[in-house]
Short mmCIF file of C-alpha atoms and ligand atoms in Angstrom, two decimals:
data_model
loop_
_atom_site.label_atom_id
_atom_site.label_comp_id
_atom_site.label_asym_id
_atom_site.label_seq_id
_atom_site.Cartn_x
_atom_site.Cartn_y
_atom_site.Cartn_z
CA MET A 1 20.15 -18.89 -6.04
CA ASP A 2 22.22 -17.75 -8.97
CA HIS A 3 25.83 -17.84 -10.12
CA PHE A 4 26.61 -14.11 -10.30
CA GLU A 5 28.81 -13.24 -7.35
CA TYR A 6 31.92 -11.36 -6.27
CA ARG A 7 35.17 -13.29 -6.30
CA GLY A 8 38.41 -11.58 -5.39
CA GLY A 9 36.76 -8.16 -5.65
CA GLU A 10 35.12 -8.66 -9.04
CA MET A 11 31.70 -9.81 -10.22
CA PHE A 12 31.83 -13.19 -11.89
CA ALA A 13 29.32 -15.14 -13.91
CA GLU A 14 30.17 -18.68 -12.86
CA ASP A 15 33.96 -18.82 -13.43
CA VAL A 16 34.21 -15.90 -15.84
CA ALA A 17 34.85 -12.29 -14.81
CA LEU A 18 32.22 -10.03 -16.33
CA SER A 19 34.93 -7.44 -17.02
CA THR A 20 36.64 -9.98 -19.31
CA ILE A 21 33.46 -10.41 -21.33
CA ALA A 22 32.91 -6.63 -21.41
CA GLU A 23 36.41 -6.10 -22.86
CA GLN A 24 35.85 -8.65 -25.61
CA VAL A 25 32.19 -8.04 -26.44
CA GLY A 26 31.64 -4.39 -25.54
CA THR A 27 28.71 -3.06 -23.53
CA PRO A 28 25.81 -3.26 -23.02
CA PHE A 29 25.27 -7.02 -23.16
CA TYR A 30 23.09 -9.63 -21.53
CA CYS A 31 24.87 -12.47 -19.79
CA TYR A 32 23.22 -15.79 -18.93
CA SER A 33 24.48 -18.49 -16.59
CA THR A 34 24.06 -22.09 -17.74
CA ALA A 35 24.44 -23.40 -14.18
CA THR A 36 21.63 -21.12 -12.96
CA ILE A 37 19.32 -22.09 -15.82
CA LYS A 38 19.91 -25.76 -15.06
CA ARG A 39 19.49 -25.27 -11.34
CA HIS A 40 16.21 -23.40 -11.72
CA PHE A 41 14.74 -25.87 -14.18
CA THR A 42 15.73 -28.82 -12.02
CA ALA A 43 14.33 -27.23 -8.83
CA TYR A 44 11.03 -26.50 -10.56
CA ASN A 45 10.82 -29.97 -12.11
CA ASP A 46 11.74 -31.70 -8.83
CA ALA A 47 9.09 -29.70 -6.99
CA LEU A 48 6.46 -31.35 -9.18
CA ASP A 49 7.84 -34.83 -8.74
CA GLY A 50 5.08 -37.44 -8.65
CA LEU A 51 2.84 -35.67 -11.14
CA ASP A 52 2.48 -36.82 -14.73
CA ARG A 53 3.80 -33.52 -16.08
CA MET A 54 5.30 -31.72 -19.01
CA ILE A 55 7.18 -28.46 -18.45
CA CYS A 56 6.85 -26.22 -21.47
CA TYR A 57 9.25 -23.33 -20.93
CA ALA A 58 7.50 -20.04 -21.78
CA MET A 59 10.08 -18.84 -24.26
CA LYS A 60 8.58 -15.37 -24.44
CA ALA A 61 10.69 -14.78 -21.31
CA ASN A 62 13.90 -15.40 -23.23
CA GLY A 63 13.93 -16.72 -26.76
CA ASN A 64 17.69 -16.97 -27.24
CA LEU A 65 18.33 -20.21 -29.16
CA ALA A 66 21.11 -21.31 -26.79
CA VAL A 67 18.85 -20.74 -23.78
CA ILE A 68 16.07 -22.81 -25.35
CA ARG A 69 18.47 -25.58 -26.31
CA THR A 70 19.96 -25.67 -22.81
CA LEU A 71 16.45 -26.21 -21.44
CA ALA A 72 15.43 -28.63 -24.20
CA GLU A 73 18.44 -30.78 -23.32
CA LEU A 74 17.05 -31.02 -19.79
CA GLY A 75 13.75 -32.28 -21.20
CA ALA A 76 11.80 -29.03 -21.35
CA GLY A 77 9.20 -28.41 -24.00
CA ALA A 78 8.17 -24.93 -25.11
CA ASP A 79 5.15 -22.71 -24.70
CA VAL A 80 5.04 -20.52 -27.81
CA VAL A 81 2.78 -17.58 -28.59
CA SER A 82 3.55 -16.88 -32.24
CA GLY A 83 4.67 -18.57 -35.42
CA GLY A 84 8.04 -16.94 -34.84
CA GLU A 85 8.42 -18.52 -31.42
CA MET A 86 7.40 -21.87 -32.89
CA GLU A 87 10.19 -21.54 -35.51
CA ARG A 88 12.68 -20.67 -32.79
CA ALA A 89 11.65 -23.56 -30.55
CA LEU A 90 11.98 -26.04 -33.42
CA ARG A 91 15.30 -24.54 -34.54
CA ALA A 92 16.63 -24.80 -30.99
CA GLY A 93 15.77 -28.49 -30.94
CA VAL A 94 12.50 -28.68 -29.01
CA PRO A 95 10.56 -31.63 -30.43
CA ALA A 96 7.17 -30.66 -31.90
CA SER A 97 5.66 -33.22 -29.55
CA ARG A 98 6.60 -30.90 -26.67
CA ILE A 99 5.30 -27.61 -28.04
CA VAL A 100 2.10 -25.93 -26.88
CA PHE A 101 0.80 -22.87 -28.72
CA SER A 102 -1.00 -20.21 -26.68
CA GLY A 103 -2.22 -16.70 -27.57
CA VAL A 104 -5.41 -14.79 -28.31
CA GLY A 105 -4.63 -13.80 -31.89
CA LYS A 106 -3.17 -16.74 -33.78
CA THR A 107 -3.55 -16.12 -37.51
CA ALA A 108 -4.63 -18.67 -40.09
CA SER A 109 -1.06 -19.11 -41.31
CA GLU A 110 0.23 -19.60 -37.76
CA LEU A 111 -2.45 -22.23 -37.09
CA GLU A 112 -1.62 -23.91 -40.36
CA ARG A 113 2.07 -24.10 -39.46
CA ALA A 114 1.17 -25.52 -36.04
CA ILE A 115 -0.88 -28.24 -37.72
CA ASP A 116 1.82 -28.97 -40.32
CA ASN A 117 4.45 -29.22 -37.60
CA ASP A 118 2.17 -31.57 -35.67
CA ILE A 119 2.73 -29.84 -32.33
CA PHE A 120 1.54 -31.29 -29.04
CA GLN A 121 -1.36 -28.95 -28.41
CA ILE A 122 -3.01 -25.71 -29.44
CA ASN A 123 -4.62 -23.70 -26.66
CA VAL A 124 -7.69 -22.11 -28.22
CA GLU A 125 -8.92 -18.83 -26.79
CA SER A 126 -12.13 -18.02 -28.70
CA LYS A 127 -15.00 -19.62 -30.60
CA GLN A 128 -13.86 -17.98 -33.83
CA GLU A 129 -10.35 -19.40 -33.39
CA LEU A 130 -11.87 -22.84 -32.85
CA ASP A 131 -13.91 -22.54 -36.05
CA LEU A 132 -10.92 -21.37 -38.07
CA LEU A 133 -8.63 -24.06 -36.68
CA SER A 134 -11.18 -26.77 -37.37
CA SER A 135 -11.72 -25.65 -40.95
CA ILE A 136 -7.96 -25.54 -41.65
CA ALA A 137 -7.46 -28.97 -40.07
CA ALA A 138 -10.46 -30.52 -41.84
CA ALA A 139 -9.22 -29.23 -45.22
CA LYS A 140 -5.99 -31.14 -44.57
CA GLY A 141 -7.90 -34.24 -43.47
CA ARG A 142 -6.60 -33.78 -39.96
CA VAL A 143 -8.09 -33.70 -36.46
CA VAL A 144 -5.96 -31.62 -34.09
CA ASN A 145 -5.62 -31.80 -30.32
CA VAL A 146 -6.94 -28.71 -28.64
CA SER A 147 -7.18 -27.39 -25.13
CA ILE A 148 -9.66 -24.69 -24.29
CA ARG A 149 -8.02 -21.80 -22.49
CA ILE A 150 -10.52 -20.69 -19.91
CA ASN A 151 -10.66 -17.39 -18.10
CA PRO A 152 -11.30 -18.27 -14.46
CA ASP A 153 -11.96 -14.64 -13.44
CA VAL A 154 -9.43 -14.69 -10.62
CA ASP A 155 -7.37 -11.69 -9.56
CA ALA A 156 -3.72 -12.76 -9.60
CA LYS A 157 -2.78 -9.75 -7.42
CA THR A 158 0.09 -8.74 -9.63
CA HIS A 159 0.87 -5.72 -11.82
CA GLU A 160 -2.16 -4.64 -13.87
CA LYS A 161 -0.31 -5.04 -17.19
CA ILE A 162 0.56 -8.68 -16.52
CA THR A 163 -2.78 -9.82 -15.07
CA THR A 164 -4.48 -12.18 -17.50
CA GLY A 165 -7.14 -14.18 -15.65
CA LYS A 166 -9.79 -11.55 -14.89
CA SER A 167 -12.98 -11.49 -16.93
CA GLU A 168 -12.12 -7.99 -18.20
CA ASN A 169 -8.83 -9.31 -19.65
CA LYS A 170 -8.74 -10.35 -23.30
CA PHE A 171 -7.49 -13.86 -22.52
CA GLY A 172 -9.34 -17.16 -22.57
CA ILE A 173 -13.00 -18.11 -22.81
CA ASP A 174 -15.47 -17.40 -20.00
CA MET A 175 -15.31 -20.66 -18.09
CA ASN A 176 -19.10 -20.78 -17.73
CA ARG A 177 -19.27 -21.27 -21.48
CA THR A 178 -16.88 -24.23 -21.65
CA SER A 179 -19.62 -26.90 -22.02
CA GLU A 180 -21.22 -24.94 -24.84
CA ILE A 181 -17.83 -24.51 -26.56
CA CYS A 182 -17.03 -28.21 -26.21
CA ALA A 183 -20.38 -29.19 -27.68
CA HIS A 184 -19.77 -26.78 -30.56
CA ALA A 185 -16.25 -28.23 -31.07
CA ALA A 186 -17.50 -31.81 -31.11
CA ALA A 187 -19.73 -30.97 -34.06
CA LEU A 188 -16.94 -29.29 -36.05
CA GLY A 189 -14.91 -32.34 -37.04
CA GLY A 190 -11.39 -30.88 -37.27
CA VAL A 191 -10.66 -30.53 -33.57
CA ASN A 192 -10.49 -32.88 -30.65
CA ILE A 193 -10.90 -31.23 -27.22
CA ILE A 194 -8.49 -33.02 -24.95
CA GLY A 195 -7.69 -30.43 -22.31
CA ILE A 196 -8.31 -27.29 -20.33
CA ALA A 197 -5.70 -24.53 -20.11
CA MET A 198 -5.30 -21.38 -18.07
CA HIS A 199 -2.72 -18.72 -17.23
CA ILE A 200 -3.83 -16.12 -14.73
CA GLY A 201 -0.89 -13.75 -14.74
CA SER A 202 2.80 -13.25 -14.26
CA GLN A 203 5.03 -12.45 -11.27
CA LEU A 204 2.55 -13.96 -8.76
CA CYS A 205 3.82 -13.71 -5.21
CA ASP A 206 0.79 -15.27 -3.54
CA LEU A 207 -0.33 -18.90 -3.95
CA GLU A 208 -3.98 -18.21 -3.12
CA PRO A 209 -5.10 -16.95 -6.55
CA TYR A 210 -3.43 -20.00 -8.07
CA ARG A 211 -5.20 -22.31 -5.66
CA ILE A 212 -8.60 -20.80 -6.50
CA ALA A 213 -8.03 -20.87 -10.27
CA TYR A 214 -6.53 -24.37 -10.32
CA LYS A 215 -9.38 -25.68 -8.18
CA SER A 216 -11.91 -24.37 -10.68
CA GLY A 217 -9.88 -25.97 -13.47
CA VAL A 218 -9.97 -29.33 -11.68
CA ASP A 219 -13.74 -29.02 -11.08
CA LEU A 220 -14.25 -28.17 -14.72
CA VAL A 221 -12.27 -31.21 -15.90
CA LYS A 222 -14.48 -33.42 -13.70
CA GLN A 223 -17.65 -31.76 -14.96
CA LEU A 224 -16.65 -32.12 -18.63
CA ARG A 225 -15.76 -35.76 -18.11
CA GLN A 226 -19.21 -36.31 -16.66
CA GLU A 227 -20.63 -34.69 -19.75
CA GLY A 228 -18.78 -37.30 -21.79
CA TYR A 229 -15.67 -35.46 -22.93
CA ASP A 230 -12.37 -37.26 -22.72
CA ILE A 231 -10.33 -34.59 -20.92
CA GLU A 232 -6.82 -35.86 -20.30
CA ARG A 233 -4.70 -32.71 -19.97
CA LEU A 234 -4.74 -29.69 -17.67
CA ASP A 235 -2.42 -26.81 -18.56
CA LEU A 236 -1.81 -24.58 -15.54
CA GLY A 237 0.18 -21.83 -17.30
CA GLY A 238 3.14 -20.11 -15.68
CA GLY A 239 3.52 -16.99 -13.63
CA LEU A 240 5.38 -17.93 -10.46
CA GLY A 241 7.02 -14.77 -9.15
CA ILE A 242 10.64 -14.14 -8.20
CA SER A 243 12.39 -11.62 -6.00
CA TYR A 244 13.73 -8.53 -7.73
CA PHE A 245 14.97 -6.89 -4.56
CA GLU A 246 18.45 -6.92 -3.09
CA ASP A 247 17.33 -8.32 0.25
CA GLY A 248 14.08 -10.03 -0.69
CA GLU A 249 12.04 -7.18 0.80
CA ASN A 250 8.83 -6.03 -0.89
CA SER A 251 8.25 -9.31 -2.64
CA THR A 252 8.59 -12.71 -1.08
CA PRO A 253 7.46 -15.14 -3.74
CA PRO A 254 6.71 -18.75 -2.85
CA THR A 255 9.49 -21.19 -3.62
CA PRO A 256 9.01 -23.70 -6.45
CA PHE A 257 8.75 -26.32 -3.70
CA GLU A 258 5.82 -24.52 -2.05
CA TYR A 259 4.21 -23.99 -5.43
CA GLY A 260 4.66 -27.67 -6.31
CA ALA A 261 3.13 -28.81 -3.02
CA MET A 262 0.09 -26.60 -3.67
CA VAL A 263 -0.28 -27.93 -7.24
CA LYS A 264 -0.12 -31.54 -6.05
CA ASP A 265 -2.62 -30.80 -3.31
CA VAL A 266 -5.14 -29.23 -5.70
CA ILE A 267 -4.69 -31.81 -8.47
CA GLY A 268 -5.04 -34.78 -6.13
CA ASP A 269 -5.94 -37.93 -8.06
CA LEU A 270 -7.37 -36.14 -11.10
CA ASP A 271 -5.48 -38.48 -13.44
CA CYS A 272 -4.57 -35.80 -15.97
CA LYS A 273 -1.33 -34.87 -17.69
CA ILE A 274 -0.33 -31.57 -16.11
CA ILE A 275 1.31 -29.00 -18.36
CA LEU A 276 3.20 -26.07 -16.86
CA GLU A 277 4.49 -22.98 -18.64
CA PRO A 278 7.10 -21.30 -16.42
CA GLY A 279 9.18 -18.50 -17.89
CA ARG A 280 10.40 -15.94 -15.39
CA VAL A 281 11.06 -18.38 -12.55
CA ILE A 282 13.51 -20.27 -14.77
CA MET A 283 15.23 -17.37 -16.52
CA GLY A 284 14.81 -14.22 -14.39
CA ASN A 285 17.76 -14.68 -12.08
CA ALA A 286 19.76 -16.59 -14.67
CA GLY A 287 20.65 -13.38 -16.50
CA VAL A 288 22.11 -9.93 -15.92
CA LEU A 289 22.44 -6.89 -18.11
CA VAL A 290 25.94 -5.43 -18.03
CA ALA A 291 26.42 -1.73 -18.80
CA ARG A 292 29.14 0.89 -18.47
CA VAL A 293 28.91 4.32 -16.88
CA THR A 294 29.28 6.87 -19.66
CA TYR A 295 29.06 10.00 -17.51
CA ILE A 296 28.28 11.17 -14.01
CA LYS A 297 26.35 14.43 -13.97
CA GLN A 298 25.58 16.45 -10.89
CA GLY A 299 22.32 18.37 -11.39
CA PRO A 300 21.03 21.04 -9.02
CA SER A 301 18.91 18.55 -7.13
CA ARG A 302 19.99 15.12 -8.33
CA ARG A 303 23.07 13.19 -9.23
CA PHE A 304 22.71 11.26 -12.49
CA VAL A 305 24.63 8.14 -13.41
CA ILE A 306 24.33 7.93 -17.19
CA LEU A 307 24.81 4.42 -18.57
CA ASP A 308 25.40 3.10 -22.08
CA ALA A 309 22.30 0.88 -21.67
CA GLY A 310 18.91 2.49 -22.16
CA MET A 311 15.24 1.74 -21.83
CA ASN A 312 15.44 0.18 -25.29
CA ASP A 313 17.72 -2.51 -23.84
CA LEU A 314 15.73 -3.16 -20.65
CA MET A 315 12.13 -1.98 -20.86
CA ARG A 316 10.82 -3.29 -17.55
CA PRO A 317 11.55 -0.29 -15.30
CA THR A 318 9.83 2.21 -17.56
CA LEU A 319 7.01 -0.12 -18.61
CA TYR A 320 6.06 -1.63 -15.24
CA GLU A 321 7.89 0.61 -12.75
CA ALA A 322 9.92 -2.54 -12.13
CA HIS A 323 12.80 -2.60 -9.68
CA HIS A 324 16.06 -4.28 -10.69
CA ALA A 325 18.97 -4.49 -8.28
CA ILE A 326 21.97 -2.58 -9.69
CA GLU A 327 25.48 -3.45 -8.51
CA PRO A 328 28.98 -2.38 -9.50
CA VAL A 329 31.11 -5.05 -11.18
CA SER A 330 34.09 -4.01 -9.03
CA GLN A 331 33.22 -4.96 -5.49
CA PRO A 332 32.81 -1.85 -3.33
CA ALA A 333 34.74 -1.55 -0.08
CA THR A 334 32.73 -2.91 2.83
CA GLY A 335 30.97 -0.15 4.71
CA CYS A 336 31.64 2.44 2.00
CA GLU A 337 29.36 5.45 2.09
CA LEU A 338 26.48 5.12 -0.34
CA GLU A 339 25.45 7.87 -2.76
CA THR A 340 21.87 8.63 -3.74
CA VAL A 341 21.68 8.67 -7.52
CA ASP A 342 19.32 8.40 -10.47
CA ILE A 343 20.42 5.68 -12.87
CA VAL A 344 19.51 6.69 -16.40
CA GLY A 345 20.19 5.73 -20.01
CA PRO A 346 21.07 7.78 -23.09
CA ILE A 347 17.59 7.74 -24.71
CA CYS A 348 15.91 11.08 -25.35
CA GLU A 349 13.03 10.53 -22.95
CA SER A 350 12.81 11.23 -19.25
CA GLY A 351 11.18 7.80 -18.97
CA ASP A 352 14.61 6.37 -19.73
CA THR A 353 15.26 6.07 -16.02
CA PHE A 354 16.16 2.72 -14.46
CA ALA A 355 16.11 3.86 -10.85
CA LYS A 356 15.35 7.06 -8.97
CA ALA A 357 17.07 8.05 -5.73
CA ARG A 358 18.80 4.67 -5.51
CA LYS A 359 21.45 4.32 -2.81
CA LEU A 360 24.53 2.83 -4.44
CA PRO A 361 28.25 2.61 -3.75
CA PRO A 362 30.09 5.50 -5.44
CA LEU A 363 30.35 5.02 -9.19
CA LYS A 364 32.67 6.78 -11.60
CA GLN A 365 32.95 7.22 -15.33
CA GLY A 366 33.95 3.96 -17.04
CA ASP A 367 32.75 1.66 -14.25
CA LEU A 368 30.77 -1.44 -15.14
CA VAL A 369 27.45 -2.22 -13.45
CA ILE A 370 25.02 -5.10 -13.62
CA PHE A 371 21.25 -5.15 -13.54
CA ARG A 372 20.22 -8.30 -11.79
CA THR A 373 17.21 -10.45 -12.61
CA ALA A 374 17.32 -9.43 -16.27
CA GLY A 375 17.30 -12.92 -17.77
CA ALA A 376 13.51 -12.89 -18.29
CA TYR A 377 11.73 -10.24 -20.36
CA GLY A 378 15.02 -8.39 -20.90
CA ALA A 379 16.67 -9.04 -24.27
CA VAL A 380 13.41 -10.27 -25.82
CA MET A 381 11.74 -6.92 -25.22
CA ALA A 382 14.66 -4.80 -26.41
CA SER A 383 14.13 -2.45 -29.33
CA SER A 384 16.35 -0.41 -31.61
CA TYR A 385 14.72 2.89 -30.57
CA ASN A 386 16.99 5.90 -31.14
CA ALA A 387 18.74 3.77 -33.80
CA ARG A 388 20.56 1.84 -31.14
CA ALA A 389 21.94 -1.65 -31.65
CA LEU A 390 20.08 -4.58 -30.14
CA PRO A 391 22.39 -5.74 -27.36
CA ALA A 392 24.61 -8.82 -27.53
CA GLU A 393 23.69 -11.92 -25.57
CA VAL A 394 26.41 -14.02 -23.97
CA MET A 395 26.18 -17.39 -22.29
CA VAL A 396 28.58 -18.60 -19.66
CA ASN A 397 29.19 -22.25 -18.86
CA GLY A 398 31.80 -22.80 -16.13
CA GLU A 399 35.03 -21.24 -17.41
CA ASP A 400 33.70 -20.83 -20.94
CA PHE A 401 31.62 -18.14 -22.50
CA ALA A 402 30.19 -17.61 -25.96
CA VAL A 403 28.37 -14.81 -27.72
CA THR A 404 25.04 -16.47 -28.51
CA ARG A 405 23.67 -13.42 -30.31
CA ARG A 406 25.84 -10.76 -31.86
CA PRO A 407 24.64 -7.19 -31.38
CA ILE A 408 22.26 -6.28 -34.20
CA GLU A 409 23.81 -3.05 -35.41
CA VAL A 410 22.21 -0.07 -37.09
CA THR A 411 23.87 -1.14 -40.36
CA ASP A 412 22.13 -4.52 -40.08
CA LEU A 413 18.81 -2.79 -39.53
CA MET A 414 19.34 -0.30 -42.36
CA SER A 415 20.05 -3.17 -44.73
CA PHE A 416 16.30 -3.96 -44.62
CA GLU A 417 15.37 -0.48 -45.85
CA ASP A 418 15.00 0.64 -49.45
CA MET A 419 14.60 4.08 -50.97
CA PRO A 420 11.44 4.53 -53.04
CA PRO A 421 12.19 5.04 -56.75
CA TRP A 422 11.20 8.74 -56.68
CA LEU A 423 14.03 9.67 -54.34
CA ALA A 424 17.48 10.39 -55.72
CA GLU A 425 20.10 7.64 -55.75
CA ARG A 426 23.12 8.47 -53.63
N1 LLP B 1 1.98 -18.87 -20.31
C1 LLP B 1 1.31 -17.86 -20.88
C2 LLP B 1 0.11 -18.16 -21.68
C3 LLP B 1 1.75 -16.53 -20.72
O1 LLP B 1 1.07 -15.54 -21.28
C4 LLP B 1 2.91 -16.27 -19.94
C5 LLP B 1 3.40 -14.91 -19.76
C6 LLP B 1 3.59 -17.38 -19.38
C7 LLP B 1 3.09 -18.64 -19.58
C8 LLP B 1 4.84 -17.23 -18.58
O2 LLP B 1 4.70 -16.44 -17.45
P1 LLP B 1 5.92 -16.32 -16.43
O3 LLP B 1 6.16 -17.69 -15.84
O4 LLP B 1 7.13 -15.88 -17.17
O5 LLP B 1 5.47 -15.33 -15.46
N2 LLP B 1 6.82 -8.70 -19.90
C9 LLP B 1 6.28 -8.91 -18.56
C10 LLP B 1 5.75 -10.31 -18.37
C11 LLP B 1 4.71 -10.72 -19.39
C12 LLP B 1 4.20 -12.12 -19.19
C13 LLP B 1 3.31 -12.53 -20.31
N3 LLP B 1 2.85 -13.87 -20.27
C14 LLP B 1 7.34 -8.56 -17.53
O6 LLP B 1 8.45 -8.18 -17.92
O7 LLP B 1 7.08 -8.61 -16.34
#
């Protein structure tokens, strides 16, 4: 459930009309609902009630500082995948003691910052990373807590580009080598293996792959304990899917409650701290992208609705053939005849198409539309391609709203560029 709905013929975000924000901020912009963020986090957390758990919000889904702080105030930690995300999490107020650091390519300086910040855990994904981390820690006279991210070789049955737990994917360490890696780590001196981590993919709409992967994680924890390792944490990653479709068709993801019941069933009495890294399930439906119709163009075979948002603002349709529900901000008359249109942006690529042959209520020049389910992997993946501004981000809280990130304009971007000395001054 979210808080974007028609009231009196207009789309509202909580108690604020989106048209009011559009007038003040300009389009396109992302709009997030505080009430939805809180609701989603609470539902997810409640679903895991009874487990000794820590929910580390995967901030790659949405790294806006206000979003992270809203979640941190509810007790969330953060799953970060770069030094930059670590800076953001700390700036937003996430305590270092609730930060886990994942990722296949952490550099020496990122590992060093993680050690200096004394974060909760580093999820190591290769033997070389383990060696590097240990040498950096040992040089500082430190021993750092590490979880080994395993690759359970399970097909998450999701889009190819967001599958991470198959042996052919770059992520994690072959789980058959975990004992060997732990033995190697024990001899290093700068690392203390305290956990096992995994993340098998994103937008999972089936619990079975989870069940299989989590079961092998639980078995592995038991095996390592028998081998004498003190394994006290199991990080299950994120990935729970959400519905992107208007009527729930085509994808019927499990509810957080169903997911939680499965987790509790598989974990049983393992006596481990369970770490979870949800991103999309918290933020996806907590945000919309608002855009304005620049032109309507009737081609010989298709009718194009040209928006002022482009693929640079919302990459998902062109990158993953993702479907996002598109709705007019002014509520259409009930039973109005739908038009079949292509919804496109202004970018000079045919790939800049949000939807093909979509049936929508009639739209006209100047109308506002929303893209639903754009709160996760929307603004964070935006680029300035075609020298476009990075879109504004707005947060609503009841009757209040605030711009939580100003648009980053072309002038801002150009201010980072310098002419080489051999070109004329102008
Ligand atoms: N933990 C790790 C280690 C991850 O790599 C990810 C996502 C998550 C947690 C959170 O997964 P979530 O709960 O959000 O599914 N840009 C793509 C999604 C990429 C996901 C990458 N990793 C998209 O727009 O669909």
